[in-house]
PDB file of C-alpha atoms in Angstrom:
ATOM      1  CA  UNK A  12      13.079   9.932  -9.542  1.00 48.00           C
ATOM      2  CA  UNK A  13      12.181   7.850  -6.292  1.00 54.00           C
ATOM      3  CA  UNK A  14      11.363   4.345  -8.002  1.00 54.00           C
ATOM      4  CA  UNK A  15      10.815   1.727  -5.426  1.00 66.00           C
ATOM      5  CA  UNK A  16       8.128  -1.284  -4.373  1.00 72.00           C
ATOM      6  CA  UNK A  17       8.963  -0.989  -0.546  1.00 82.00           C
ATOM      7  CA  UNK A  18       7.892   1.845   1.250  1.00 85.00           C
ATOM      8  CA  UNK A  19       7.414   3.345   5.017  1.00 92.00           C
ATOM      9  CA  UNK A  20       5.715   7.109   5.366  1.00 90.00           C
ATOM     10  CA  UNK A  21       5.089   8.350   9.109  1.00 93.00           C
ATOM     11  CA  UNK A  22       4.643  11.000  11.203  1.00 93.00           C
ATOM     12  CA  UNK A  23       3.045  12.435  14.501  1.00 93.00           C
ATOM     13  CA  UNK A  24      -0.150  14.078  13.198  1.00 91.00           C
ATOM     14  CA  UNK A  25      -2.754  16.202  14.807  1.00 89.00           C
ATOM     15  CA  UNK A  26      -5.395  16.736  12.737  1.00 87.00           C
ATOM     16  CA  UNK A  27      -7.336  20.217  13.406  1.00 83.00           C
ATOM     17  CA  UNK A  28     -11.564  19.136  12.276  1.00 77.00           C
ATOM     18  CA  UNK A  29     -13.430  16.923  11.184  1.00 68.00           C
ATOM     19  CA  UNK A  30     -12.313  16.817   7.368  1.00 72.00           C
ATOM     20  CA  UNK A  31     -10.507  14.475   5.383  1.00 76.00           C
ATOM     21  CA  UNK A  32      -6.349  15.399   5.722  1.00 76.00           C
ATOM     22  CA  UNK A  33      -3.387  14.360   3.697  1.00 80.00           C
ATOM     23  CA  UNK A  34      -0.374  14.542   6.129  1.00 81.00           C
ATOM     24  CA  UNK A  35       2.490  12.959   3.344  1.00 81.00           C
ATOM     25  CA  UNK A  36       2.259  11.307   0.104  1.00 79.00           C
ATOM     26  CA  UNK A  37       4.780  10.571  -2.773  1.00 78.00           C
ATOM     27  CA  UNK A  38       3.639  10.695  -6.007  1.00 75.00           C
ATOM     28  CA  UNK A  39       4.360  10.495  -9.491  1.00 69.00           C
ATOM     29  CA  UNK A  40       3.605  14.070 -11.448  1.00 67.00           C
ATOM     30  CA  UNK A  41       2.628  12.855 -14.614  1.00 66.00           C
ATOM     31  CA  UNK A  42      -0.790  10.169 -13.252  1.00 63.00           C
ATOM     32  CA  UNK A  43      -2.252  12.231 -11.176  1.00 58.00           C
ATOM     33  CA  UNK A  44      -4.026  10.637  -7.687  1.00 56.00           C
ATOM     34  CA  UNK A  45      -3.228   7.465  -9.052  1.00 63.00           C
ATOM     35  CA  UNK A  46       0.279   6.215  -8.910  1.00 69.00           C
ATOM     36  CA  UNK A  47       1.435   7.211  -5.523  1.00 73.00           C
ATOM     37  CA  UNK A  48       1.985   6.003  -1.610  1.00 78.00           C
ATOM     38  CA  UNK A  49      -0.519   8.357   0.341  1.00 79.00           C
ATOM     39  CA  UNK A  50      -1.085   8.310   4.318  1.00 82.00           C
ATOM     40  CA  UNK A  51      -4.632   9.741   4.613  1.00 79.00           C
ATOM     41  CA  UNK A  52      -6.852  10.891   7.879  1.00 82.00           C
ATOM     42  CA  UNK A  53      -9.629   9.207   6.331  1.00 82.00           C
ATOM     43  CA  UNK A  54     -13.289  11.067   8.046  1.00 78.00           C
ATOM     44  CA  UNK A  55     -15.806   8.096   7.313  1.00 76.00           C
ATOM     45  CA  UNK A  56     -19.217   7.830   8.917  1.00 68.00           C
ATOM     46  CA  UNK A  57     -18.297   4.823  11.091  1.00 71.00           C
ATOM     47  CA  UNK A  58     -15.152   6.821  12.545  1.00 78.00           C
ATOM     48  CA  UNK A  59     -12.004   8.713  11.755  1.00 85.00           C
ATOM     49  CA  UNK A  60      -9.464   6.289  10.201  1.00 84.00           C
ATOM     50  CA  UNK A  61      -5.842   6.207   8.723  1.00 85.00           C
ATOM     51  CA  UNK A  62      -5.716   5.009   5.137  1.00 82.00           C
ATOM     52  CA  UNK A  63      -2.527   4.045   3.273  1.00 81.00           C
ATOM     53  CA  UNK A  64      -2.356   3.637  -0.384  1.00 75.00           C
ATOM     54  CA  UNK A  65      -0.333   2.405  -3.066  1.00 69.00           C
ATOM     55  CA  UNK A  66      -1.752   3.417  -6.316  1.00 65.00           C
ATOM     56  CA  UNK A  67      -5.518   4.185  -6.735  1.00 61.00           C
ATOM     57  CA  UNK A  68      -7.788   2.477  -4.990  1.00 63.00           C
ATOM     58  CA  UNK A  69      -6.608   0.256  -3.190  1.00 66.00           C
ATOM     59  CA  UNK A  70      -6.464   1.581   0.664  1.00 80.00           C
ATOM     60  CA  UNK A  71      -5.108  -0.455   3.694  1.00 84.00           C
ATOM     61  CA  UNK A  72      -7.256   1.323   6.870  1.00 85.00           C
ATOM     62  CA  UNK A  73      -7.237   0.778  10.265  1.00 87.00           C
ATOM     63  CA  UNK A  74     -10.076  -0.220  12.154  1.00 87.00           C
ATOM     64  CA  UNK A  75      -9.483   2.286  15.388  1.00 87.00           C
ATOM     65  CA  UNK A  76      -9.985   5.896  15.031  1.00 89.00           C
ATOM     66  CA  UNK A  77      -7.770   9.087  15.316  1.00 89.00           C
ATOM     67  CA  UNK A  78      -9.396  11.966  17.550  1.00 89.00           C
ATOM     68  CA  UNK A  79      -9.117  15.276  16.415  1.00 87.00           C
ATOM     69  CA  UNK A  80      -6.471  17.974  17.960  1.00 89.00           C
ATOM     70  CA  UNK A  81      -4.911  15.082  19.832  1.00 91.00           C
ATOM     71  CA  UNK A  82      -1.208  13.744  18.637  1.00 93.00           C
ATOM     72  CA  UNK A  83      -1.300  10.361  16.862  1.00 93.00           C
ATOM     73  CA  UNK A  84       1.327   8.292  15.431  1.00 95.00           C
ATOM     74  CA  UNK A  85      -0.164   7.557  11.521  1.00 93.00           C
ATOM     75  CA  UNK A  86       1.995   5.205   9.435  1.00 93.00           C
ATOM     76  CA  UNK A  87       2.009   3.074   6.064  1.00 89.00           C
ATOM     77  CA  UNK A  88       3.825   0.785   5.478  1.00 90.00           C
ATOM     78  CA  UNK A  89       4.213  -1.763   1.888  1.00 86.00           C
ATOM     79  CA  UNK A  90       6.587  -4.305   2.166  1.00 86.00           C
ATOM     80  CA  UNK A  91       5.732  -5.508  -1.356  1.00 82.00           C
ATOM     81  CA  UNK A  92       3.354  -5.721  -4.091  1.00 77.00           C
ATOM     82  CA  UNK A  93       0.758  -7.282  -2.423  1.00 81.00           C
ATOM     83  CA  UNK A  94       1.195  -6.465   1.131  1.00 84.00           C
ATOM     84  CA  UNK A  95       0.703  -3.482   2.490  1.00 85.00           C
ATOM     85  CA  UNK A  96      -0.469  -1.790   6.206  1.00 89.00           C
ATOM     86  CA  UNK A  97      -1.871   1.344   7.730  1.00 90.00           C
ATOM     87  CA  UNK A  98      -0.872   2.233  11.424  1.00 93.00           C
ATOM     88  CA  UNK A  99      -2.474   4.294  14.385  1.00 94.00           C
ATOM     89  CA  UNK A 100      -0.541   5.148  17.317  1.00 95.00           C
ATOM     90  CA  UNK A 101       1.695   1.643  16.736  1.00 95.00           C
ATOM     91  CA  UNK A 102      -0.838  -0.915  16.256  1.00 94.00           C
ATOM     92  CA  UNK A 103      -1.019  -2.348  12.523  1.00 91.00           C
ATOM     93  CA  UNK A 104      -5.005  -2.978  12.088  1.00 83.00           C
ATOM     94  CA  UNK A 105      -5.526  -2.533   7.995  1.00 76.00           C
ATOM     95  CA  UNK A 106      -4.005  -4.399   5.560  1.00 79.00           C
ATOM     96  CA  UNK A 107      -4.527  -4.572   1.453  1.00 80.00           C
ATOM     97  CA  UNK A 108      -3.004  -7.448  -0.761  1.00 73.00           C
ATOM     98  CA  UNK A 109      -4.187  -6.253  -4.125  1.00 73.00           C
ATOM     99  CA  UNK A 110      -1.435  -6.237  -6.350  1.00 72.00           C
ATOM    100  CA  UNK A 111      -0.205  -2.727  -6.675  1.00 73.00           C
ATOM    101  CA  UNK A 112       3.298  -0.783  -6.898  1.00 70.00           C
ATOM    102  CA  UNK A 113       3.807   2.881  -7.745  1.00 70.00           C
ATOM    103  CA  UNK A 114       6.245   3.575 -10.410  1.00 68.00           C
ATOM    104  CA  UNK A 115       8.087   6.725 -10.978  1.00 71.00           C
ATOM    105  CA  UNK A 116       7.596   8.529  -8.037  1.00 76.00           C
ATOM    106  CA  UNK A 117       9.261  11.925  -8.348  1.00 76.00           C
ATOM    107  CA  UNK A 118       7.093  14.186  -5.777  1.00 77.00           C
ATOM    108  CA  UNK A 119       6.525  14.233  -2.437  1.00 80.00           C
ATOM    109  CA  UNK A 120       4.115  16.442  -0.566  1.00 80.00           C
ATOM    110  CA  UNK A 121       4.456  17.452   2.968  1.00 82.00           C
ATOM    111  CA  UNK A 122       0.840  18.521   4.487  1.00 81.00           C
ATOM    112  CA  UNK A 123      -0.995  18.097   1.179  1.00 76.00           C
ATOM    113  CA  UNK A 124      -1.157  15.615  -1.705  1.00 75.00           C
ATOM    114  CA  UNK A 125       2.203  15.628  -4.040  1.00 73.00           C
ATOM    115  CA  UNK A 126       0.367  16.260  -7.282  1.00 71.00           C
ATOM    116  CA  UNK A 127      -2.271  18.630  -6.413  1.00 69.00           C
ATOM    117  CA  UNK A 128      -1.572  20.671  -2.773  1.00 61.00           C
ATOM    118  CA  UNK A 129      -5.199  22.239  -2.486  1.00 64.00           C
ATOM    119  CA  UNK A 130      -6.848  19.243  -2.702  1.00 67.00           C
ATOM    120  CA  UNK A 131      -7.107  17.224   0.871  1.00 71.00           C
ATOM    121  CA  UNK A 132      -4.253  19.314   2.715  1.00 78.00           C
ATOM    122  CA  UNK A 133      -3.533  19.143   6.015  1.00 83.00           C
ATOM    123  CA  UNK A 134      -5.907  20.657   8.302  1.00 83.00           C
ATOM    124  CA  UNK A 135      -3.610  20.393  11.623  1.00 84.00           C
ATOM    125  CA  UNK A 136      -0.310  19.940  12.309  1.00 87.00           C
ATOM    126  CA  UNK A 137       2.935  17.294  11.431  1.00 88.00           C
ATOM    127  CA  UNK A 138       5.731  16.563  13.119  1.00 90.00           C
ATOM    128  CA  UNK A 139       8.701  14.490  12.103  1.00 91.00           C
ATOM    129  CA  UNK A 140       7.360  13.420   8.800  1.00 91.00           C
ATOM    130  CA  UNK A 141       9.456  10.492   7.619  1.00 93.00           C
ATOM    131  CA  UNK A 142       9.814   8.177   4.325  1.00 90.00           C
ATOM    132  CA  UNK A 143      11.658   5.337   4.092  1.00 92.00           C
ATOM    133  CA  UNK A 144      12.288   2.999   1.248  1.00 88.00           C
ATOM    134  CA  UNK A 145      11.745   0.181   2.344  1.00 91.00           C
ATOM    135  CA  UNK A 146       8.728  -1.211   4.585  1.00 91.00           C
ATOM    136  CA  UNK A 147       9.285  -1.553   8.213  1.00 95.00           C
ATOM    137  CA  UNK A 148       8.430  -4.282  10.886  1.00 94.00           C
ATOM    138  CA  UNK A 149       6.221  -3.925  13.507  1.00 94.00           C
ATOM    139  CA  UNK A 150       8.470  -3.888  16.300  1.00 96.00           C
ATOM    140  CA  UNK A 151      10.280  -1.007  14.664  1.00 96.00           C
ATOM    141  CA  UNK A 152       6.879   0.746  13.897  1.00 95.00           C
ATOM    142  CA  UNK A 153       6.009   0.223  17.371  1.00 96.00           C
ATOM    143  CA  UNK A 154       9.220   1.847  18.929  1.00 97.00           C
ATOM    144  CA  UNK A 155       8.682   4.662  16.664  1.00 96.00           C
ATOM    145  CA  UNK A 156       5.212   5.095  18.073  1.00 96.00           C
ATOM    146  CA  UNK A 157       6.763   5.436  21.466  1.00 95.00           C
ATOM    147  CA  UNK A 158       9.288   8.965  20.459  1.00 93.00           C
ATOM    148  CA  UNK A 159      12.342   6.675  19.355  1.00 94.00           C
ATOM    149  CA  UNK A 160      13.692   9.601  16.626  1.00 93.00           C
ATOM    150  CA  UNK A 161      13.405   8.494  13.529  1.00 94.00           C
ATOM    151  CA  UNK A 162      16.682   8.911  12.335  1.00 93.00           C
ATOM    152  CA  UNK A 163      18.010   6.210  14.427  1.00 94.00           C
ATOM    153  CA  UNK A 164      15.667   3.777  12.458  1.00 94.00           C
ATOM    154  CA  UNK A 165      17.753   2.709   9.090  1.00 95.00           C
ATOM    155  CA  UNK A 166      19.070   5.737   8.527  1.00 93.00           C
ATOM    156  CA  UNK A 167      20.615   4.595   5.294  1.00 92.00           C
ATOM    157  CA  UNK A 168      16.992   3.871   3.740  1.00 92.00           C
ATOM    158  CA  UNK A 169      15.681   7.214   5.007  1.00 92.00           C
ATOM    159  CA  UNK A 170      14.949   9.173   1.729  1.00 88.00           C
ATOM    160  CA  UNK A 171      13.219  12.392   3.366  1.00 89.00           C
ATOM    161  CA  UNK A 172      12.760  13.483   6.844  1.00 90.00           C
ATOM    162  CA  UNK A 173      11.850  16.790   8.569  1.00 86.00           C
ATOM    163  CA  UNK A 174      11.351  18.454  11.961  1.00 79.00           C
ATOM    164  CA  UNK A 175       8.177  20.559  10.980  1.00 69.00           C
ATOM    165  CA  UNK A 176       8.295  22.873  14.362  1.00 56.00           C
ATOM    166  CA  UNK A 177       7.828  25.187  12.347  1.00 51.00           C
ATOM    167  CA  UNK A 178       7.601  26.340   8.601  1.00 49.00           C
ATOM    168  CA  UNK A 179      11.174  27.486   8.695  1.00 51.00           C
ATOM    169  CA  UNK A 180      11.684  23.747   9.926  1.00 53.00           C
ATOM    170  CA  UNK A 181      10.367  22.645   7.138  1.00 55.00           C
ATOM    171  CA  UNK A 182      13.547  21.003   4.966  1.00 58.00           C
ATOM    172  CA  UNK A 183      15.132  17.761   3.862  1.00 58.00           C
ATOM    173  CA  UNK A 184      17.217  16.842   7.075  1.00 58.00           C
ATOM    174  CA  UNK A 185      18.714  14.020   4.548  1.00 60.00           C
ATOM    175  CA  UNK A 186      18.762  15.273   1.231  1.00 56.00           C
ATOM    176  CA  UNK A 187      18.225  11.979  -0.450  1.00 50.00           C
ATOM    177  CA  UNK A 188      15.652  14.152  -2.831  1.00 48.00           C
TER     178      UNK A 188
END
């Protein structure tokens, strides 16, 4: 069971249309959609934003947009109950301080939701997807906006990464799982 209050998911993401994605969460399976940390391409009338959650509703979102089939960096980031951020391409622009922490997280999903995969997958693809357990600064999200590998960011707090070049890329590089 992945139990924590701190949390950092990220990855290079290239979403494929115009539809709402889900490029990593980490959920818990028994409350569905509702106890979980979930990066989101978020497809709202007023532009194409990332969205980071920690537990039902309550969203940080950036206020610049993603474009579709181009590479962006997409991050969350809580660094505690009340404090948590959504990224784009290194610059932290959303930020939510309603008091909120996921409890028994047990699933992550890679490309779709944890707790239900054919709801809000990816349309697109992910590289590197990355989750940490604990919430990282900005200078370290901004040097992992600019290719630094992610394993050479706190390695020891690194609880799942992957290469995703491919589906037979797709494995725990860590194992912490």
């Amino acid at each position: 069971e992945l139990g924590w209050s701190e949390s950092t998911v990220r990855g290079w993401v290239k979403p494929a249309t115009n539809t709402d994605h889900t490029p990593i969460s980490v959920s818990d399976s028994a409350v569905a959609g509702i106890d979980e940390f979930l990066l989101w391409c978020d497809q709202l009338a007023t532009g194409k934003r990332v969205d980071f959650r920690a537990t039902s509703p309550t969203d940080a979102r950036t206020t610049g947009s993603y474009a579709d089939n181009v590479w962006s960096h997409m991050a969350g980031t809580a660094v505690s109950a009340t404090e948590r951020y959504a990224w784009l391409d290194g610059v932290q622009s959303g930020v939510n301080a309603v008091s909120s922490v996921p409890v028994s997280l047990d699933r992550i999903g890679v490309g779709a939701r944890a707790f239900d995969p054919a709801a809000l997958f990816l349309n697109g693809m992910l590289l590197w997807p990355t989750i940490w357990r604990v919430g990282l600064t900005a200078d370290e999200m901004y040097v992992l906006s600019r290719g630094l590998d992610p394993l050479r960011m706190r390695r020891g707090e690194i609880v799942f990464h992957s290469r995703m070049l491919s589906s037979a890329d797709a494995i725990d590089l860590i194992g912490g799982l």
